[in-house]
Short mmCIF file of C-alpha atoms (C1' of nucleotides) in Angstrom, two decimals:
data_model
loop_
_atom_site.label_atom_id
_atom_site.label_comp_id
_atom_site.label_asym_id
_atom_site.label_seq_id
_atom_site.Cartn_x
_atom_site.Cartn_y
_atom_site.Cartn_z
CA MET A 1 39.66 -24.73 39.19
CA THR A 2 39.83 -23.10 36.10
CA VAL A 3 36.96 -22.95 33.77
CA ARG A 4 37.41 -23.14 29.80
CA LEU A 5 35.38 -21.10 27.73
CA LEU A 6 34.47 -21.13 24.01
CA LEU A 7 33.41 -17.38 23.19
CA ALA A 8 30.87 -16.78 19.71
CA ASP A 9 29.94 -13.60 18.73
CA ASP A 10 29.73 -12.21 15.42
CA GLU A 11 30.69 -8.79 16.61
CA HIS A 12 34.49 -8.74 16.65
CA LEU A 13 34.51 -5.47 18.82
CA ILE A 14 32.41 -7.09 21.41
CA ARG A 15 34.12 -10.45 21.06
CA GLY A 16 37.36 -9.31 22.03
CA ALA A 17 36.40 -6.56 24.48
CA LEU A 18 34.52 -9.39 26.01
CA ALA A 19 37.42 -11.93 25.92
CA ALA A 20 39.51 -9.20 27.44
CA LEU A 21 37.42 -8.66 30.69
CA LEU A 22 36.72 -12.20 31.23
CA ALA A 23 40.36 -13.13 31.15
CA LEU A 24 40.95 -10.77 33.81
CA GLU A 25 38.86 -13.37 35.90
CA ASP A 26 41.68 -15.73 37.43
CA ASP A 27 39.80 -18.80 37.01
CA LEU A 28 38.37 -18.56 33.43
CA VAL A 29 40.29 -18.83 30.69
CA ILE A 30 39.16 -18.69 27.15
CA VAL A 31 40.36 -21.57 24.88
CA ALA A 32 38.64 -20.68 21.55
CA GLU A 33 36.61 -17.96 19.74
CA ALA A 34 34.23 -17.99 16.96
CA ALA A 35 32.17 -15.44 14.51
CA THR A 36 29.67 -17.64 13.09
CA GLY A 37 27.63 -20.63 14.12
CA PRO A 38 29.46 -23.22 12.42
CA GLU A 39 32.72 -21.94 13.31
CA ALA A 40 31.58 -22.24 16.90
CA LEU A 41 30.56 -25.72 16.40
CA ALA A 42 34.04 -26.62 14.71
CA MET A 43 35.93 -24.82 17.62
CA ALA A 44 34.00 -26.90 20.52
CA ARG A 45 35.09 -29.73 18.52
CA ALA A 46 38.56 -29.03 18.52
CA HIS A 47 38.91 -27.50 22.12
CA ALA A 48 36.16 -29.27 24.11
CA PRO A 49 35.53 -26.44 26.46
CA ASP A 50 33.94 -26.44 29.79
CA VAL A 51 31.30 -23.73 28.79
CA ALA A 52 30.19 -22.38 25.82
CA VAL A 53 29.02 -18.56 25.51
CA LEU A 54 27.21 -18.25 22.46
CA ASP A 55 25.32 -15.13 21.18
CA LEU A 56 21.85 -15.51 20.02
CA GLN A 57 22.03 -14.13 16.61
CA MET A 58 25.06 -15.18 14.55
CA PRO A 59 25.59 -15.71 10.36
CA GLY A 60 25.20 -19.61 9.79
CA ALA A 61 23.53 -21.13 12.70
CA ASP A 62 21.85 -19.24 15.70
CA GLY A 63 23.01 -19.86 19.31
CA VAL A 64 20.06 -22.27 19.79
CA LYS A 65 20.80 -24.68 16.90
CA VAL A 66 24.55 -24.62 17.85
CA ALA A 67 23.37 -25.54 21.62
CA THR A 68 21.24 -28.51 19.90
CA SER A 69 24.30 -29.92 18.36
CA LEU A 70 26.64 -29.19 21.13
CA ARG A 71 24.59 -31.12 23.78
CA ALA A 72 24.66 -34.27 21.31
CA GLU A 73 28.40 -34.00 20.54
CA LEU A 74 29.81 -32.41 23.95
CA PRO A 75 27.37 -33.38 27.01
CA GLY A 76 30.14 -32.03 29.41
CA CYS A 77 30.01 -28.94 27.53
CA GLN A 78 27.36 -26.42 29.30
CA VAL A 79 25.84 -23.58 26.96
CA LEU A 80 25.03 -19.95 28.04
CA ILE A 81 23.30 -17.73 25.58
CA VAL A 82 23.75 -14.32 25.58
CA THR A 83 21.45 -11.90 23.94
CA SER A 84 20.66 -8.33 22.91
CA HIS A 85 17.11 -9.01 22.30
CA GLY A 86 15.33 -11.31 24.39
CA ARG A 87 12.05 -12.42 23.19
CA PRO A 88 10.01 -14.93 25.38
CA GLY A 89 9.86 -17.52 22.95
CA HIS A 90 13.73 -17.48 22.28
CA LEU A 91 14.38 -18.37 26.04
CA LYS A 92 11.65 -21.16 25.71
CA ARG A 93 13.45 -22.66 22.64
CA ALA A 94 16.88 -22.63 24.15
CA LEU A 95 15.99 -24.27 27.30
CA ALA A 96 14.25 -26.91 25.30
CA ALA A 97 17.76 -27.23 23.47
CA GLY A 98 19.70 -27.85 27.05
CA VAL A 99 21.11 -24.45 27.08
CA ARG A 100 21.85 -24.18 31.14
CA GLY A 101 21.85 -20.06 31.06
CA PHE A 102 20.47 -17.47 29.11
CA VAL A 103 21.25 -13.64 30.05
CA PRO A 104 20.92 -10.25 28.39
CA LYS A 105 23.72 -8.13 27.16
CA THR A 106 22.66 -5.67 29.69
CA VAL A 107 24.42 -7.52 32.83
CA SER A 108 27.82 -6.29 33.92
CA ALA A 109 31.02 -8.48 33.19
CA GLN A 110 31.50 -9.27 36.68
CA ARG A 111 27.79 -10.67 36.87
CA LEU A 112 28.19 -12.61 33.73
CA ALA A 113 31.70 -13.99 35.07
CA GLU A 114 29.72 -15.17 38.48
CA ILE A 115 27.12 -16.63 35.72
CA ILE A 116 29.36 -18.63 33.93
CA ARG A 117 30.69 -20.24 37.11
CA THR A 118 27.10 -21.07 38.18
CA VAL A 119 26.64 -22.50 34.66
CA HIS A 120 29.53 -24.45 34.88
CA ALA A 121 28.65 -26.01 38.55
CA GLY A 122 25.78 -27.53 36.75
CA ASN A 123 23.01 -25.15 37.88
CA ARG A 124 20.88 -23.06 35.68
CA TYR A 125 20.67 -19.55 35.50
CA VAL A 126 18.05 -17.60 33.43
CA ASP A 127 17.61 -13.77 33.67
CA PRO A 128 14.65 -12.85 36.20
CA GLU A 129 13.19 -10.24 33.78
CA LEU A 130 13.50 -12.42 30.83
CA ALA A 131 11.48 -15.27 32.75
CA ALA A 132 9.09 -13.04 33.87
CA ASP A 133 8.35 -11.86 30.06
CA ALA A 134 8.59 -15.28 29.11
CA ILE A 135 6.00 -16.82 31.68
CA SER A 136 3.46 -13.80 31.10
CA ALA A 137 3.62 -14.10 27.63
CA GLY A 138 2.67 -17.59 27.95
CA ASP A 139 2.22 -20.46 25.58
CA SER A 140 1.62 -20.17 22.06
CA PRO A 141 -2.42 -20.54 21.03
CA LEU A 142 -1.43 -21.53 17.75
CA THR A 143 -1.47 -24.76 16.26
CA ALA A 144 2.01 -26.05 14.12
CA ARG A 145 0.13 -25.07 10.94
CA GLU A 146 -1.00 -21.52 11.76
CA ALA A 147 2.25 -21.00 12.99
CA GLU A 148 4.01 -21.98 10.07
CA VAL A 149 1.50 -20.26 7.59
CA LEU A 150 2.04 -17.00 9.63
CA GLU A 151 5.74 -17.11 9.44
CA LEU A 152 5.68 -17.55 5.50
CA ALA A 153 2.92 -14.54 5.73
CA ALA A 154 6.03 -12.59 7.38
CA ASP A 155 7.47 -11.17 4.51
CA GLY A 156 4.34 -9.87 2.86
CA ALA A 157 3.72 -12.66 0.64
CA PRO A 158 0.47 -12.95 -0.93
CA VAL A 159 -1.80 -15.82 -0.16
CA ALA A 160 -1.01 -17.57 -3.23
CA GLU A 161 2.78 -17.76 -2.67
CA ILE A 162 2.28 -18.64 0.94
CA ALA A 163 -0.05 -21.68 -0.35
CA GLU A 164 2.43 -22.56 -2.73
CA ARG A 165 5.14 -22.67 -0.45
CA ALA A 166 3.47 -24.57 2.36
CA ALA A 167 1.51 -26.73 -0.42
CA LEU A 168 -2.12 -25.88 0.67
CA SER A 169 -4.59 -24.55 -1.28
CA GLN A 170 -5.60 -20.89 -1.00
CA GLY A 171 -8.61 -21.14 0.88
CA THR A 172 -6.86 -23.21 3.62
CA VAL A 173 -4.27 -20.63 4.10
CA ARG A 174 -6.64 -17.95 4.36
CA ASN A 175 -8.58 -20.09 6.85
CA TYR A 176 -5.33 -20.52 8.86
CA LEU A 177 -4.46 -17.03 8.84
CA SER A 178 -7.87 -16.14 9.78
CA SER A 179 -7.89 -18.15 12.95
CA ALA A 180 -4.16 -16.99 13.75
CA VAL A 181 -5.74 -13.32 13.44
CA SER A 182 -8.40 -14.21 15.91
CA LYS A 183 -6.43 -16.07 18.29
CA LEU A 184 -4.14 -13.11 18.50
CA GLY A 185 -6.59 -10.58 18.61
CA ALA A 186 -4.97 -8.61 15.73
CA GLU A 187 -6.76 -6.71 13.13
CA ASN A 188 -5.12 -8.43 10.06
CA ARG A 189 -2.02 -10.71 9.19
CA HIS A 190 0.30 -8.09 9.59
CA THR A 191 -0.45 -7.06 13.16
CA ALA A 192 -0.37 -10.82 13.84
CA VAL A 193 2.86 -11.54 12.44
CA ARG A 194 4.23 -8.71 14.47
CA LEU A 195 2.16 -9.60 17.89
CA ALA A 196 3.53 -13.21 17.41
CA ARG A 197 7.18 -12.14 16.62
CA GLU A 198 6.98 -9.93 20.01
CA ARG A 199 5.91 -12.72 21.89
CA GLY A 200 8.56 -14.99 20.11
CA TRP A 201 5.82 -17.49 19.00
CA VAL A 202 7.04 -17.43 15.61
CA MET B 1 48.01 14.38 23.80
CA THR B 2 45.04 12.39 25.22
CA VAL B 3 41.56 11.81 23.73
CA ARG B 4 38.93 12.35 26.31
CA LEU B 5 36.02 10.18 25.29
CA LEU B 6 32.17 9.68 26.16
CA LEU B 7 30.95 5.92 25.65
CA ALA B 8 27.26 5.18 25.01
CA ASP B 9 25.39 1.87 24.72
CA ASP B 10 22.73 0.33 26.36
CA GLU B 11 24.17 -2.97 26.81
CA HIS B 12 26.22 -2.76 29.69
CA LEU B 13 28.66 -5.82 28.99
CA ILE B 14 29.43 -4.30 25.76
CA ARG B 15 29.79 -1.00 26.99
CA GLY B 16 32.19 -2.16 30.25
CA ALA B 17 34.11 -4.57 28.14
CA LEU B 18 35.02 -1.70 25.29
CA ALA B 19 35.68 0.60 28.28
CA ALA B 20 37.80 -1.56 29.44
CA LEU B 21 39.78 -2.46 26.10
CA LEU B 22 40.09 1.35 25.15
CA ALA B 23 41.57 2.42 28.32
CA LEU B 24 44.38 0.06 27.50
CA GLU B 25 45.51 2.42 24.91
CA ASP B 26 47.75 5.36 26.53
CA ASP B 27 46.23 8.26 24.70
CA LEU B 28 42.52 7.44 25.09
CA VAL B 29 40.67 8.26 28.38
CA ILE B 30 37.05 7.29 29.06
CA VAL B 31 35.64 10.51 30.79
CA ALA B 32 31.86 9.24 30.96
CA GLU B 33 29.50 6.67 30.07
CA ALA B 34 25.90 6.47 29.24
CA ALA B 35 23.31 3.78 28.47
CA THR B 36 20.45 6.07 26.78
CA GLY B 37 20.39 8.75 24.43
CA PRO B 38 19.06 11.43 26.95
CA GLU B 39 21.69 10.27 29.52
CA ALA B 40 24.79 10.30 26.69
CA LEU B 41 23.54 14.22 26.06
CA ALA B 42 23.72 14.89 29.73
CA MET B 43 26.96 13.18 29.97
CA ALA B 44 28.30 15.10 27.22
CA ARG B 45 27.43 18.39 28.44
CA ALA B 46 28.61 17.85 32.03
CA HIS B 47 32.18 16.23 30.88
CA ALA B 48 32.48 18.07 27.15
CA PRO B 49 34.61 15.23 25.62
CA ASP B 50 36.46 15.12 22.74
CA VAL B 51 34.80 12.22 20.90
CA ALA B 52 31.83 10.67 21.68
CA VAL B 53 31.38 6.99 20.83
CA LEU B 54 27.61 6.43 20.37
CA ASP B 55 25.77 3.20 19.83
CA LEU B 56 23.36 3.61 16.81
CA GLN B 57 20.26 1.97 18.57
CA MET B 58 19.68 3.13 22.16
CA PRO B 59 16.73 3.45 24.40
CA GLY B 60 15.36 7.22 24.55
CA ALA B 61 17.12 8.81 21.48
CA ASP B 62 19.03 6.99 18.87
CA GLY B 63 22.57 7.69 18.39
CA VAL B 64 21.77 10.15 15.37
CA LYS B 65 19.32 12.15 17.14
CA VAL B 66 22.22 12.48 20.03
CA ALA B 67 24.71 13.49 17.25
CA THR B 68 22.47 16.16 16.18
CA SER B 69 21.77 17.83 19.45
CA LEU B 70 25.42 17.57 20.33
CA ARG B 71 26.54 19.23 17.07
CA ALA B 72 24.55 22.26 18.01
CA GLU B 73 25.70 22.13 21.74
CA LEU B 74 29.41 21.16 21.75
CA PRO B 75 30.73 21.97 18.44
CA GLY B 76 34.02 20.80 19.51
CA CYS B 77 32.81 17.02 20.21
CA GLN B 78 33.30 14.82 17.42
CA VAL B 79 30.97 12.14 16.94
CA LEU B 80 31.59 8.56 16.05
CA ILE B 81 28.72 6.07 15.66
CA VAL B 82 28.98 2.38 16.34
CA THR B 83 26.56 -0.24 15.18
CA SER B 84 25.49 -3.88 14.59
CA HIS B 85 22.93 -3.28 11.91
CA GLY B 86 24.42 -1.15 9.11
CA ARG B 87 21.65 0.16 6.95
CA PRO B 88 22.32 2.21 4.19
CA GLY B 89 19.90 4.91 5.02
CA HIS B 90 21.16 5.23 8.55
CA LEU B 91 24.75 6.22 7.50
CA LYS B 92 23.24 8.67 5.40
CA ARG B 93 21.23 10.02 8.35
CA ALA B 94 24.24 10.24 10.09
CA LEU B 95 26.56 12.05 8.24
CA ALA B 96 23.84 14.77 7.30
CA ALA B 97 23.73 15.11 11.03
CA GLY B 98 27.58 15.91 11.18
CA VAL B 99 28.69 12.60 12.58
CA ARG B 100 32.24 11.97 11.78
CA GLY B 101 32.70 8.44 11.58
CA PHE B 102 30.50 5.32 10.90
CA VAL B 103 31.62 1.79 11.75
CA PRO B 104 29.87 -1.56 12.21
CA LYS B 105 30.68 -3.87 15.55
CA THR B 106 32.72 -5.92 13.46
CA VAL B 107 35.76 -4.14 13.58
CA SER B 108 38.59 -4.70 16.03
CA ALA B 109 39.33 -2.63 19.35
CA GLN B 110 42.49 -1.89 17.70
CA ARG B 111 40.79 -0.48 14.69
CA LEU B 112 38.45 1.23 16.49
CA ALA B 113 40.89 2.97 18.60
CA GLU B 114 42.83 4.20 15.45
CA ILE B 115 39.58 5.17 14.14
CA ILE B 116 38.83 7.24 17.49
CA ARG B 117 42.19 9.13 16.54
CA THR B 118 41.48 9.74 13.11
CA VAL B 119 37.82 11.11 14.19
CA HIS B 120 39.63 13.27 16.80
CA ALA B 121 42.20 14.62 14.27
CA GLY B 122 39.07 16.06 12.55
CA ASN B 123 39.46 13.45 9.63
CA ARG B 124 36.42 11.31 8.67
CA TYR B 125 35.92 7.82 8.79
CA VAL B 126 33.26 5.53 7.15
CA ASP B 127 33.66 1.66 6.69
CA PRO B 128 34.15 0.80 3.13
CA GLU B 129 31.53 -1.82 3.31
CA LEU B 130 28.88 0.28 4.65
CA ALA B 131 29.69 3.29 2.22
CA ALA B 132 29.47 0.74 -0.69
CA ASP B 133 26.16 -0.33 0.22
CA ALA B 134 24.93 3.10 0.68
CA ILE B 135 26.27 4.09 -2.71
CA SER B 136 24.69 1.23 -4.31
CA ALA B 137 21.46 1.69 -2.25
CA GLY B 138 21.13 5.19 -3.86
CA ASP B 139 18.62 7.93 -3.11
CA SER B 140 15.28 7.37 -1.92
CA PRO B 141 12.83 7.63 -5.17
CA LEU B 142 9.98 8.48 -2.84
CA THR B 143 8.28 11.78 -2.09
CA ALA B 144 8.17 13.03 1.49
CA ARG B 145 4.57 12.13 1.72
CA GLU B 146 5.09 8.55 0.22
CA ALA B 147 7.51 8.22 2.57
CA GLU B 148 5.54 9.36 5.47
CA VAL B 149 2.42 7.16 4.48
CA LEU B 150 4.61 4.01 3.78
CA GLU B 151 6.12 4.42 7.52
CA LEU B 152 2.58 4.85 9.06
CA ALA B 153 1.63 1.57 7.09
CA ALA B 154 4.83 -0.13 8.43
CA ASP B 155 3.10 -1.72 11.40
CA GLY B 156 0.33 -2.91 9.47
CA ALA B 157 -2.35 -0.46 10.09
CA PRO B 158 -5.45 -0.35 8.00
CA VAL B 159 -5.92 2.53 5.37
CA ALA B 160 -8.23 3.89 7.18
CA GLU B 161 -5.93 4.72 10.66
CA ILE B 162 -3.13 5.89 8.19
CA ALA B 163 -5.81 8.55 6.54
CA GLU B 164 -6.60 9.45 10.12
CA ARG B 165 -3.03 9.77 11.47
CA ALA B 166 -1.98 11.42 8.45
CA ALA B 167 -4.91 13.97 8.02
CA LEU B 168 -5.66 12.76 4.38
CA SER B 169 -8.11 11.20 2.77
CA GLN B 170 -8.48 7.29 2.30
CA GLY B 171 -8.25 7.86 -1.49
CA THR B 172 -5.03 9.82 -1.15
CA VAL B 173 -3.34 7.47 1.11
CA ARG B 174 -4.19 4.55 -1.34
CA ASN B 175 -2.71 6.57 -4.18
CA TYR B 176 0.66 7.30 -2.14
CA LEU B 177 0.71 3.60 -1.17
CA SER B 178 0.50 2.61 -4.69
CA SER B 179 2.91 4.68 -6.04
CA ALA B 180 5.41 3.76 -3.60
CA VAL B 181 4.97 0.09 -4.08
CA SER B 182 5.78 0.62 -7.73
CA LYS B 183 8.39 2.76 -7.18
CA LEU B 184 9.97 0.03 -5.17
CA GLY B 185 8.96 -2.58 -7.31
CA ALA B 186 7.10 -4.02 -4.44
CA GLU B 187 4.42 -6.62 -4.81
CA ASN B 188 2.13 -5.20 -1.98
CA ARG B 189 2.56 -2.30 0.66
CA HIS B 190 4.00 -4.73 3.04
CA THR B 191 7.11 -5.77 1.23
CA ALA B 192 7.38 -2.23 0.03
CA VAL B 193 8.01 -1.26 3.56
CA ARG B 194 10.33 -4.07 4.07
CA LEU B 195 12.58 -3.00 0.82
CA ALA B 196 12.27 0.49 2.04
CA ARG B 197 13.45 -0.30 5.43
CA GLU B 198 16.31 -2.45 4.24
CA ARG B 199 17.36 0.53 2.07
CA GLY B 200 16.98 2.79 5.28
CA TRP B 201 14.64 4.85 3.14
CA VAL B 202 12.07 5.08 6.09
"C1'" DA C 1 4.44 32.43 -19.63
"C1'" DC C 2 5.16 27.67 -19.65
"C1'" DA C 3 6.26 23.06 -18.14
"C1'" DT C 4 6.79 20.15 -14.44
"C1'" DC C 5 6.53 18.25 -10.36
"C1'" DC C 6 4.34 17.49 -5.86
"C1'" DC C 7 0.30 17.30 -2.77
"C1'" DT C 8 -4.46 16.67 -2.66
"C1'" DC C 9 -8.95 14.67 -3.89
"C1'" DT C 10 -12.88 11.89 -6.39
"C1'" DG C 11 -14.83 7.84 -8.47
"C1'" DA C 12 -14.65 3.62 -10.51
"C1'" DC C 13 -12.97 -0.99 -11.09
"C1'" DA C 14 -10.17 -5.70 -10.52
"C1'" DT C 15 -7.93 -8.28 -7.22
"C1'" DT C 16 -6.85 -9.66 -2.59
"C1'" DT C 17 -7.90 -10.33 2.19
"C1'" DG C 18 -11.01 -11.60 5.93
"C1'" DT C 19 -15.08 -14.14 7.57
"C1'" DC C 20 -18.19 -17.76 7.83
"C1'" DA C 21 -20.56 -22.10 7.02
"C1'" DT C 22 -19.53 -26.59 6.23
"C1'" DA C 23 -17.46 -31.13 5.00
"C1'" DC C 24 -14.36 -35.31 5.47
"C1'" DG C 25 -10.56 -38.01 7.48
"C1'" DG C 26 -7.30 -39.07 11.07
"C1'" DA C 27 -5.59 -38.74 15.90
"C1'" DG C 28 -6.38 -39.04 20.59
"C1'" DT C 29 -9.27 -39.43 24.61
"C1'" DG C 30 -13.36 -40.50 27.71
"C1'" DC D 1 -17.77 -46.19 20.44
"C1'" DA D 2 -18.73 -41.44 20.53
"C1'" DC D 3 -16.39 -37.10 21.15
"C1'" DT D 4 -13.31 -33.50 20.21
"C1'" DC D 5 -9.14 -31.30 17.94
"C1'" DC D 6 -6.36 -30.75 13.78
"C1'" DG D 7 -5.13 -30.44 9.07
"C1'" DT D 8 -7.51 -29.87 4.78
"C1'" DA D 9 -10.63 -28.25 1.51
"C1'" DT D 10 -14.75 -25.78 -0.89
"C1'" DG D 11 -17.91 -22.01 -1.89
"C1'" DA D 12 -19.86 -17.70 -0.96
"C1'" DC D 13 -19.78 -13.17 0.52
"C1'" DA D 14 -18.01 -8.66 2.64
"C1'" DA D 15 -14.30 -5.90 3.53
"C1'" DA D 16 -10.07 -3.85 2.47
"C1'" DT D 17 -6.21 -3.14 -0.94
"C1'" DG D 18 -4.60 -2.28 -5.26
"C1'" DT D 19 -4.79 0.08 -9.81
"C1'" DC D 20 -5.80 3.83 -13.00
"C1'" DA D 21 -7.72 8.19 -15.17
"C1'" DG D 22 -8.52 12.59 -14.24
"C1'" DA D 23 -8.71 17.29 -11.74
"C1'" DG D 24 -7.46 21.59 -9.56
"C1'" DG D 25 -3.89 24.32 -6.87
"C1'" DG D 26 0.76 25.53 -5.37
"C1'" DA D 27 5.64 25.69 -6.13
"C1'" DT D 28 9.72 25.60 -8.90
"C1'" DG D 29 12.64 26.26 -12.73
"C1'" DT D 30 13.45 27.93 -17.94
#
DNA sequence: ACATCCCTCTGACATTTGTCATACGGAGTG
DNA sequence: CACTCCGTATGACAAATGTCAGAGGGATGT
């Protein structure tokens, strides 16, 4: 039984190389390739692959967003996310979106082929190390608003701008930032942003 | 004439796939692979390749650092940097370190093989788009100290800590930050850090 | 010799952030 | 119903940051 694959990665070099390697496996066949999120979606619609191997970061829409749409449109298509930067939060988001597999790019092609088969068989596979990280990072202690405000603060915007963009009063914004900072044990909003990013909470 | 290659990339999947693809070219042969900077250096010493294909971001020491050491120890070995994130400053640093080629991972394997040959022949190759970015980004307007202080401010440390780490008075640190911020046209130190990072000035 | 730049510092001031207390309405829970 | 969160807000105060003017010393270039 052959497994029909969709391969999506914005790096042509990687995608091509990966395609070549996976094609060496007798039971795997690549039916489509894509370089962006929307393209991946279009390709999936056109070819209805058994398994979609998606890079986490792509222009247009990231792997998790694509996965969400895919779940709705092609329930028979299993999604496997491959990523360079394994942040705990990404894994959580991905699983919530119905992704069946999540692996770092540090695995070998051999392993990847096995994992593709695992996912195709309807099982799940999550890289043990990433899983451990996700568990030890735990749940976000931030409320929805706190996370939102922290996110808006991420690029160094002043309180006034955050307040405007979030349609809140400046005082409220400062309250949220303050509580986020203390919950994260940070010294100021900027280290708080960094910590939250590392744990994948924003 | 065959070209003997060293391949260094921390992502096993990518490295393996790349190796497989490049091995298809008759005149290219991979004599060594490495997953970290130090490992790349050790491998280069052991195998004295003609061309070293290095990922820009690797654990241990980045591609440019490895290139610098390589220039000194193995002048006959040409260095080609491959990267996902093409920041202008990286290109500049790389060229200063004697790197002969600089390409994004979006090129095809076919192109990469050609570029490897170009570099091996003693010519240079820089991706046109990255080159354009680097030129438009221009030179850093920051003085050495300003850049240093800005770098220390990058992870959100308070002025007191920056001052201590740079062995400067707090007032001086604030002066440098202030002038860096105004030179970069930023609103505050944090957006300044972001801007400088984007242009590769830190 | 002079001008110009960078590095370093100080002191003063305005602005922005961070913290805290307090308040009110809504949602959910016991 | 009382209790506890969360979201939202205000006001006040302390601390950090941003800005400016000025000043001395070293290096470099004309």
